[in-house]
mmCIF file of C-alpha atoms in Angstrom:
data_model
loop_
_atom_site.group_PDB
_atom_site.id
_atom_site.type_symbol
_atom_site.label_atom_id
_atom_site.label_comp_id
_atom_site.label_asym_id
_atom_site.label_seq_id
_atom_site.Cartn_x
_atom_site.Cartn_y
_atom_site.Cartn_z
ATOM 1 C CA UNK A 252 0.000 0.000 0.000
ATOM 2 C CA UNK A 253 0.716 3.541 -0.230
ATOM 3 C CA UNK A 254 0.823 4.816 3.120
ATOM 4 C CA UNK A 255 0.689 8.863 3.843
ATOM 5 C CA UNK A 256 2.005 9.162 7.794
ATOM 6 C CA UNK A 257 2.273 12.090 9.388
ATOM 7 C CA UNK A 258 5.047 12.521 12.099
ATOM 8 C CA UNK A 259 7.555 10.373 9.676
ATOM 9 C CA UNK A 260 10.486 11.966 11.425
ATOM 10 C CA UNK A 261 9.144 11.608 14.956
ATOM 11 C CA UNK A 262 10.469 9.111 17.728
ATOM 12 C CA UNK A 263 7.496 6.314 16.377
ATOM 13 C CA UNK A 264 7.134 7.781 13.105
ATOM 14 C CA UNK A 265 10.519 7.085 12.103
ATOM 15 C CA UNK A 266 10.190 3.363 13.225
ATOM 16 C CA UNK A 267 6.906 3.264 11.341
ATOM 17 C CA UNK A 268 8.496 3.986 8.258
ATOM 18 C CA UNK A 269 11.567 1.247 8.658
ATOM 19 C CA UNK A 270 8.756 -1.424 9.638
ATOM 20 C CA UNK A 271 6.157 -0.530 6.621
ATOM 21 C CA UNK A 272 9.350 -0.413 4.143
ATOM 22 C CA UNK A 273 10.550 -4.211 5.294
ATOM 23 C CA UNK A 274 6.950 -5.399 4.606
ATOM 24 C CA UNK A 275 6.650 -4.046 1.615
ATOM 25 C CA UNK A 276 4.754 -0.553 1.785
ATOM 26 C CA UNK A 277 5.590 2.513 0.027
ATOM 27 C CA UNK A 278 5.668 5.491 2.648
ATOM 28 C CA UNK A 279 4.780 9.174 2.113
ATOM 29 C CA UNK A 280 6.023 10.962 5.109
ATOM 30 C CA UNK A 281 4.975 14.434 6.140
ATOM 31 C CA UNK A 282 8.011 16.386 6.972
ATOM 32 C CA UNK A 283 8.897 19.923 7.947
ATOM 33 C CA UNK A 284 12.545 20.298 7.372
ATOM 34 C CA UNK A 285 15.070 19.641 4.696
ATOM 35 C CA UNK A 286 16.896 17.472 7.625
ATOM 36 C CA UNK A 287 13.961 15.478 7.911
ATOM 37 C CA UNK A 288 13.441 14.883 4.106
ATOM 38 C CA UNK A 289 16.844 13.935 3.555
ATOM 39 C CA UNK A 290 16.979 11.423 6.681
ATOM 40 C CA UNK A 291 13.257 9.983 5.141
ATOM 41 C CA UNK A 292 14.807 9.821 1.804
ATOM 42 C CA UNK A 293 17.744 7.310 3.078
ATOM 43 C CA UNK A 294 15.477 4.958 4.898
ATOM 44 C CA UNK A 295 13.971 4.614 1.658
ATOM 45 C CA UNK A 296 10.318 7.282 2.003
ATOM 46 C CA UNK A 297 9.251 9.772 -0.354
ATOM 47 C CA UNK A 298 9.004 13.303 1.318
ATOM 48 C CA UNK A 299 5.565 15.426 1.461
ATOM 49 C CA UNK A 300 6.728 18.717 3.028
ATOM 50 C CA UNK A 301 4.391 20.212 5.085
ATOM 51 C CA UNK A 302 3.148 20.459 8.510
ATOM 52 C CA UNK A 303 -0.430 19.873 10.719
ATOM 53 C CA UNK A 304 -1.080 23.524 9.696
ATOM 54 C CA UNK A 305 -1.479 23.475 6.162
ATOM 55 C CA UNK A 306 -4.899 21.644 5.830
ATOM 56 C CA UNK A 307 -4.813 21.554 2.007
ATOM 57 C CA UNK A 308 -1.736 19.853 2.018
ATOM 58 C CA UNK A 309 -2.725 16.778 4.282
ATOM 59 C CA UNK A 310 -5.698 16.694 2.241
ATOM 60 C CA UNK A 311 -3.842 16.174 -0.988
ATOM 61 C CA UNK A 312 -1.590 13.553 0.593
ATOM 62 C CA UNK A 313 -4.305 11.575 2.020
ATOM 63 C CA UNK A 314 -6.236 11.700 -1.421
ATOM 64 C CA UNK A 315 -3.210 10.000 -2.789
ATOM 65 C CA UNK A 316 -2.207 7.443 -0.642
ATOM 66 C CA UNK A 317 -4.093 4.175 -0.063
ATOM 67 C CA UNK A 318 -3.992 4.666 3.574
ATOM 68 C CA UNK A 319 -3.526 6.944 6.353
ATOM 69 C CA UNK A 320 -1.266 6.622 9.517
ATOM 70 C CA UNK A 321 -1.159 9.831 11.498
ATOM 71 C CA UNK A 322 1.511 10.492 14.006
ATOM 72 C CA UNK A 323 2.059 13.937 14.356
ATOM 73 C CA UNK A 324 1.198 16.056 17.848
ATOM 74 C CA UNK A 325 2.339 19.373 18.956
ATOM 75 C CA UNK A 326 3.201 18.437 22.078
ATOM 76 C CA UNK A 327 2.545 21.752 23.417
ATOM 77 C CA UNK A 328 1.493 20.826 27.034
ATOM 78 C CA UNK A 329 1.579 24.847 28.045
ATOM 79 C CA UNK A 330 -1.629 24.963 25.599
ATOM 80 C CA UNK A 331 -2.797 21.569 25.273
ATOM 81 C CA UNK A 332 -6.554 22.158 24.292
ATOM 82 C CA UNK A 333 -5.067 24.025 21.064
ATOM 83 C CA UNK A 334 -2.940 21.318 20.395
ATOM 84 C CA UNK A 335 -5.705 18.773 20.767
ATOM 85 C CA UNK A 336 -7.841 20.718 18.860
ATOM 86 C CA UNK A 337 -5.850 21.393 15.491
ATOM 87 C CA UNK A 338 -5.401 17.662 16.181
ATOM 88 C CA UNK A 339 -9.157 16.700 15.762
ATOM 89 C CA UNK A 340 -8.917 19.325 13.089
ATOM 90 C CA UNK A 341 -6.364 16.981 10.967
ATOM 91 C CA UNK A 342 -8.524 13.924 12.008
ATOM 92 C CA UNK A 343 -11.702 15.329 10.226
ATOM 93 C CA UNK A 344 -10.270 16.627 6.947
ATOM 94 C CA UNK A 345 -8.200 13.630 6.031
ATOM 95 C CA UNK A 346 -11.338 11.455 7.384
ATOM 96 C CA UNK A 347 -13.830 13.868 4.536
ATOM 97 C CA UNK A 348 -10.569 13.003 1.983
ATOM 98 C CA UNK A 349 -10.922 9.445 2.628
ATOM 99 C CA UNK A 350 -14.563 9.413 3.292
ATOM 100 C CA UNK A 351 -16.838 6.629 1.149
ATOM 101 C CA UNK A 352 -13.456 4.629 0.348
ATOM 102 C CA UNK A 353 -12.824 2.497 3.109
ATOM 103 C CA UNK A 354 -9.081 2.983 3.483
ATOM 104 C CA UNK A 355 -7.803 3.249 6.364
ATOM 105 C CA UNK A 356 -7.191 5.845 8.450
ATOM 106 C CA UNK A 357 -5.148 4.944 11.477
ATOM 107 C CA UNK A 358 -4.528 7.670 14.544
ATOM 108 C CA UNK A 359 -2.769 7.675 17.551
ATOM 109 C CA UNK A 360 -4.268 8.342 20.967
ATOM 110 C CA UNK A 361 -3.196 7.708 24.483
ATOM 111 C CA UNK A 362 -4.456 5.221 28.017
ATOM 112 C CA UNK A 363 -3.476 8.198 30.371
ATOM 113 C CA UNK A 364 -6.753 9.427 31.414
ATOM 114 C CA UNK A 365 -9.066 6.249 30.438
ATOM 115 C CA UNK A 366 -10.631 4.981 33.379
ATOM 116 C CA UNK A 367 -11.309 0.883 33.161
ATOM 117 C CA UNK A 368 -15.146 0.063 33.086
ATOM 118 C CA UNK A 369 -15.302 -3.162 34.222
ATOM 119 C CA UNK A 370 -12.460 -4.652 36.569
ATOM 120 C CA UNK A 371 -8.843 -2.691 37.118
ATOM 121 C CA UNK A 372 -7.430 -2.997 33.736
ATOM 122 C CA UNK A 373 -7.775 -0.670 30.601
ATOM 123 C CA UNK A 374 -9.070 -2.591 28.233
ATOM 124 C CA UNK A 375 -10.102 -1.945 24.340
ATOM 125 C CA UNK A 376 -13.394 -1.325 25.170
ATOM 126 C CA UNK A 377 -12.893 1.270 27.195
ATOM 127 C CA UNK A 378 -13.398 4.485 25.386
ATOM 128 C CA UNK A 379 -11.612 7.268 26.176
ATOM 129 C CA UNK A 380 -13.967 10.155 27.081
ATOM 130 C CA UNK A 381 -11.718 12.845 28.027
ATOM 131 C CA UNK A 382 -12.592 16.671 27.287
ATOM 132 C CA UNK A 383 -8.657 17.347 25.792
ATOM 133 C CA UNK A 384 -7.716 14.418 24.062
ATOM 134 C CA UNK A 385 -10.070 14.281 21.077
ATOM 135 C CA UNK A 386 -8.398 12.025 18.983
ATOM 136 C CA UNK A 387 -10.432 9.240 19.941
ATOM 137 C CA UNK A 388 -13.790 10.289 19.564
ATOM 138 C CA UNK A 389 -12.719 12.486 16.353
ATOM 139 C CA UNK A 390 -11.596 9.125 14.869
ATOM 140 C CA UNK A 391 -14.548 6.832 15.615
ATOM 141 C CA UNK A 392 -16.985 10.150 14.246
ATOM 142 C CA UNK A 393 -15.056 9.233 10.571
ATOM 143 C CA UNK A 394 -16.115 5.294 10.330
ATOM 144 C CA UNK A 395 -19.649 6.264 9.877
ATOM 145 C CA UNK A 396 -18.524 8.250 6.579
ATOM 146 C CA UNK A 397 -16.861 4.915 5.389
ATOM 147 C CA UNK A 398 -13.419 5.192 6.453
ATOM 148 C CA UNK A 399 -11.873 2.087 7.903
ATOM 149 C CA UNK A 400 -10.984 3.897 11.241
ATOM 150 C CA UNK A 401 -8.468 2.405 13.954
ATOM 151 C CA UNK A 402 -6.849 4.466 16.809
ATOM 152 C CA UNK A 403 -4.129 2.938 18.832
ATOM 153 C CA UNK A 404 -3.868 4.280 22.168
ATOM 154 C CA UNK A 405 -0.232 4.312 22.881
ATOM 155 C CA UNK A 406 1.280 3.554 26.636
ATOM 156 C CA UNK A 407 2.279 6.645 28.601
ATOM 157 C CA UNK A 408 6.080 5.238 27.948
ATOM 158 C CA UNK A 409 7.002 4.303 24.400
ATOM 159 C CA UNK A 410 10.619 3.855 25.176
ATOM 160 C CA UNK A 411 13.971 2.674 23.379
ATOM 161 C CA UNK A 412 16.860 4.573 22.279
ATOM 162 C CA UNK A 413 16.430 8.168 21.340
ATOM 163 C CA UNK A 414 13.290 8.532 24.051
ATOM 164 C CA UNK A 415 13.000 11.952 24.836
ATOM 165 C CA UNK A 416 9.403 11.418 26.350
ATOM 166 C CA UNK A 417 8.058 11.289 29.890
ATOM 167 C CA UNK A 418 10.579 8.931 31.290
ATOM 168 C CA UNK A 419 13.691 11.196 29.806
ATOM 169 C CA UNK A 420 11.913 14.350 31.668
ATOM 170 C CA UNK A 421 11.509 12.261 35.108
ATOM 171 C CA UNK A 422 15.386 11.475 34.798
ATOM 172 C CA UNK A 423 16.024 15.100 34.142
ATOM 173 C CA UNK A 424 13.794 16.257 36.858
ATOM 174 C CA UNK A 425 15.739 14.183 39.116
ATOM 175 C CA UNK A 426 18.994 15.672 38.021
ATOM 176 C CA UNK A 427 17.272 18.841 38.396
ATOM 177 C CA UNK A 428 16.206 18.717 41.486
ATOM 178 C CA UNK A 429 18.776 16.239 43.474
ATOM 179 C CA UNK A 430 16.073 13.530 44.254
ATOM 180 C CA UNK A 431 13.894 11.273 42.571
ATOM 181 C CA UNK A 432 10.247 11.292 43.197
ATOM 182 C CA UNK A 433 7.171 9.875 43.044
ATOM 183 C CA UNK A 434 3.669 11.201 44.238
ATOM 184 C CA UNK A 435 2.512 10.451 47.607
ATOM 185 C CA UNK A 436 2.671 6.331 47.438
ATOM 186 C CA UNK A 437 3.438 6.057 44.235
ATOM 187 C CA UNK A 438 1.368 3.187 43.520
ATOM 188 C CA UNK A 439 -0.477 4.621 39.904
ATOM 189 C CA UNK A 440 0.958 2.404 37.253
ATOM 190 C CA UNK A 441 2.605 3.480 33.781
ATOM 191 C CA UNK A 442 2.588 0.845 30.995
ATOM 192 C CA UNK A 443 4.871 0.734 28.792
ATOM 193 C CA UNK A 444 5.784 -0.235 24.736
ATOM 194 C CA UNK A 445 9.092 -0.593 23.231
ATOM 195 C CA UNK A 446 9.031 1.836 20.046
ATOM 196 C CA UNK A 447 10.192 -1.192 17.579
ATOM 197 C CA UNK A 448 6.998 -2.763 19.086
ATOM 198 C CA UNK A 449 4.967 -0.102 18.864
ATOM 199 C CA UNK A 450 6.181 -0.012 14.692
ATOM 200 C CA UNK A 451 5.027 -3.485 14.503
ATOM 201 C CA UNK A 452 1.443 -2.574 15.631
ATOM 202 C CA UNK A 453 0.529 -0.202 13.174
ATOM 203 C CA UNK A 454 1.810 -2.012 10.632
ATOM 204 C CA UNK A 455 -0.750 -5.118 11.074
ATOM 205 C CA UNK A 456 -3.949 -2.689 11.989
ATOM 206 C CA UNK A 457 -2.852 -0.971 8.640
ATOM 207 C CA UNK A 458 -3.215 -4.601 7.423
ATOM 208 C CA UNK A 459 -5.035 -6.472 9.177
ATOM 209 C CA UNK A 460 -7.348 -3.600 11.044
ATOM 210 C CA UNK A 461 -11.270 -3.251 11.230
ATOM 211 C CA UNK A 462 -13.547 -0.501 11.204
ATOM 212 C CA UNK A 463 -14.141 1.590 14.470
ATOM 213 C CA UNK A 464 -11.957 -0.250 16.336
ATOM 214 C CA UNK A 465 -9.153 0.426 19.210
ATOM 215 C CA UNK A 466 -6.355 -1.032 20.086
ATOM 216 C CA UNK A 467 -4.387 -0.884 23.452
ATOM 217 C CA UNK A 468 -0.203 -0.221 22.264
ATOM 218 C CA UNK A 469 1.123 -1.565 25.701
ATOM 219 C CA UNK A 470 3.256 -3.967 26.477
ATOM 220 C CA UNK A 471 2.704 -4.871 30.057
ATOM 221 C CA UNK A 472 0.150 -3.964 32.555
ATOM 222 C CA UNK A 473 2.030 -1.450 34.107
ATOM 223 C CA UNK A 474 5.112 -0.257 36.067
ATOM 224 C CA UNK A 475 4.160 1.566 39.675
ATOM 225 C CA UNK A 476 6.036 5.045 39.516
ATOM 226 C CA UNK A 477 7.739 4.693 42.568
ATOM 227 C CA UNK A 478 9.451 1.426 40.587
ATOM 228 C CA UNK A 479 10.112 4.524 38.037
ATOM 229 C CA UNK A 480 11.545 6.429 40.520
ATOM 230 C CA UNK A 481 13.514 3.773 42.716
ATOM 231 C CA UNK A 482 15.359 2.789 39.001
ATOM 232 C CA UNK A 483 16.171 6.138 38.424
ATOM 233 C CA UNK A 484 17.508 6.958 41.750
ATOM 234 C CA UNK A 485 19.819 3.779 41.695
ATOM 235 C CA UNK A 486 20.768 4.994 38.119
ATOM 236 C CA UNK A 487 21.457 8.659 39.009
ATOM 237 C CA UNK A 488 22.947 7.764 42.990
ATOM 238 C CA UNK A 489 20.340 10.019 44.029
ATOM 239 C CA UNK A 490 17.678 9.404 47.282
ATOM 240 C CA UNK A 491 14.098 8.144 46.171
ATOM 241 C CA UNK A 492 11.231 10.775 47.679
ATOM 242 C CA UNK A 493 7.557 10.598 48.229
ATOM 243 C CA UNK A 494 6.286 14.066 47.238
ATOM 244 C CA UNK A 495 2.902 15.820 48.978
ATOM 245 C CA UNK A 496 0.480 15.760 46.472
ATOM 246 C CA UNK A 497 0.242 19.452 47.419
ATOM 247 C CA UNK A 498 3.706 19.950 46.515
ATOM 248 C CA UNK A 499 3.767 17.857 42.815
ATOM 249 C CA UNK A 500 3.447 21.097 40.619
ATOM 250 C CA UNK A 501 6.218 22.536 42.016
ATOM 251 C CA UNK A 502 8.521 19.778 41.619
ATOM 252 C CA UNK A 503 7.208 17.981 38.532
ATOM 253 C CA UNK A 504 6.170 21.002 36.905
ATOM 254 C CA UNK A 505 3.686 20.603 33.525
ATOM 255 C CA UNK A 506 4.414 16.933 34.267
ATOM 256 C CA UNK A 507 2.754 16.539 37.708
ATOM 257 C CA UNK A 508 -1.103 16.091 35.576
ATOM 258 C CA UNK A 509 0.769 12.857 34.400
ATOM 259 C CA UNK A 510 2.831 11.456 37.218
ATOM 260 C CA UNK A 511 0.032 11.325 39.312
ATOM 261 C CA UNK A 512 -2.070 9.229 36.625
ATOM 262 C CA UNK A 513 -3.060 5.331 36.993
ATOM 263 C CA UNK A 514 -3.263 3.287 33.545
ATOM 264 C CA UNK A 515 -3.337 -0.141 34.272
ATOM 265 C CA UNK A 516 -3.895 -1.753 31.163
ATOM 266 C CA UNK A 517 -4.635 -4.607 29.308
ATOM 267 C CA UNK A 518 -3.581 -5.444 25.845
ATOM 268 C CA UNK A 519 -5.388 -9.117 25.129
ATOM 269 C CA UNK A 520 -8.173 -7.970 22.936
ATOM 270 C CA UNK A 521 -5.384 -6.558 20.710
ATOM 271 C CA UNK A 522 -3.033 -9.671 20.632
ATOM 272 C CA UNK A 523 -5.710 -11.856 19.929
ATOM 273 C CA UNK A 524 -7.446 -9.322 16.959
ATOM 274 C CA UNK A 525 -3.859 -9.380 15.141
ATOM 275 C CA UNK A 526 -1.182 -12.019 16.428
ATOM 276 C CA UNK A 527 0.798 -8.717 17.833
ATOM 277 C CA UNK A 528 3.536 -10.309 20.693
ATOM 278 C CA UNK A 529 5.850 -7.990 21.949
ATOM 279 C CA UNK A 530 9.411 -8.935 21.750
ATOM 280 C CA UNK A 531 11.254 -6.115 22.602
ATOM 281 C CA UNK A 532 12.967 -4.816 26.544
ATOM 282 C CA UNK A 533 9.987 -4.103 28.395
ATOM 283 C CA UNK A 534 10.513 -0.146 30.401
ATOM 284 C CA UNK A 535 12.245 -2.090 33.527
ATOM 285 C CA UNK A 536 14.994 -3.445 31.289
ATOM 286 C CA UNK A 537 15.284 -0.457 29.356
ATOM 287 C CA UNK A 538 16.235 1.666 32.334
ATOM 288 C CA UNK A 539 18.642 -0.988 33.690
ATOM 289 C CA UNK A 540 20.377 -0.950 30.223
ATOM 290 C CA UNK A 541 21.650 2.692 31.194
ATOM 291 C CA UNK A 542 21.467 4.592 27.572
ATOM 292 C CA UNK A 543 18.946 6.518 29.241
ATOM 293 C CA UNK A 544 21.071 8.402 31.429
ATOM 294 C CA UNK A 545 24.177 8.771 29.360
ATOM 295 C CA UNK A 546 24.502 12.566 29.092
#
């Protein structure tokens, strides 16, 4: 297939474009830079240069591609509802581009936030109703304007080499500040998904996907955070703290919202849809390999 992803030269995207290549897709990658292009280019993608602003663009790329992986965020956390919402913005033009085809448009969302309904565990049929992230529902609102929609709802931690996300800011928080914390117990679990994992997932919804479906991108049920913070500590030689829940903002900054979050999850329904098995380091190994706190 002829795949148009967004966020090609991302963390995921740029694993999503080596595991669509092996298998045998072509990938059009939406890039900003000439860095980007060039890098795309070498792994063996065709540029699109553009970015989540330019509306027309994404249209025209979706219109030409068989399918439709987006990526892309502005991870903007300062002004997160704008974010979110030129995000649900992209969702529903590429889903009117795509609309009475039944290619597929694939988007990424996240378990932070998603409360279980039955039992303690995320699961697939849990749909995420939060107010900010609108991914979800803006994705499911497309199927009914025949677009085979999928969103996978990536783990808080999609980790591996090059991670810059949440668990590279805890580490430099902890550098920051001389300690390594966790919020009041520190018993709210992060899952997590190794990024060559991760790859592997979109690639068989873009295959082997259905309609209006979700699909939990999680590896394991989910590390507590003061197991976060006790690895990081031992990493950095630092002490491991319980912080007042009071006192979170002012340590953990814009990430407090998240470190205090609990997303136990489940990822059976999406094994046993499409054969995925993880095979990659889980978080815990990961952090004991020690890339992430080479300076």
């Amino acid at each position: 297939m002829r795949v148009f992803l967004t966020g090609a030269s991302g963390f995921v995207g740029s694993a999503i474009v080596q595991e669509l290549i092996r298998a045998g897709h072509q990938v059009v990658g939406l890039v900003r830079s000439e860095s980007s292009a060039k890098a795309l280019t070498q792994a063996g993608g065709e540029p699109f240069m553009g970015d989540l602003g330019d509306i027309d663009g994404l249209k025209r790329g979706a219109d030409a591609a068989d399918a439709v992986i987006h990526t892309a965020f502005t991870h903007d956390f300062a002004n997160f509802a704008a974010a979110a919402a030129a995000d649900k913005q992209v969702i529903e033009a590429v889903g009117k581009t795509l609309a009475g085809s039944n290619r597929p448009l694939i988007t990424t969302g996240g378990l932070l936030g998603i409360k279980p309904g039955n039992g303690d565990l995320i699961t697939e049929d849990d749909a995420s109703t939060s107010p900010v992230r609108l991914s979800e529902a803006a994705t499911m609102a497309q199927t009914a304007l025949g677009v085979r929609t999928s969103v996978i709802r990536l783990a808080p931690s999609v980790h591996g080499t090059g991670d810059h996300g949440f668990i590279a800011t805890l580490i430099n928080i902890a550098r920051t500040k001389g300690v390594s914390a966790y919020i009041g117990e520190g018993t709210n679990r992060w899952p997590g998904v190794h990024r060559l994992d991760a790859a592997r997932l979109y690639r068989l919804v873009l295959e082997n996907g259905t309609a209006g479906s979700r699909y939990n991108g999680t590896a394991e049920t989910g590390l507590p955070l003061r197991q976060i913070a006790e690895l990081i500590g031992e990493r950095l030689n630092l002490p491991v703290v319980s912080i007042d829940p009071d006192e979170a903002a002012s340590h953990f900054g814009w990430m407090a919202l998240f470190a205090r979050m609990d997303a136990p999850s489940s990822n059976q329904q999406t094994r046993d849809r499409l054969g995925w098995e993880p095979t990659h380091p889980d978080l815990r190994n990961d952090l004991n390999a020690g890339f992430y706190f080479e300076q």
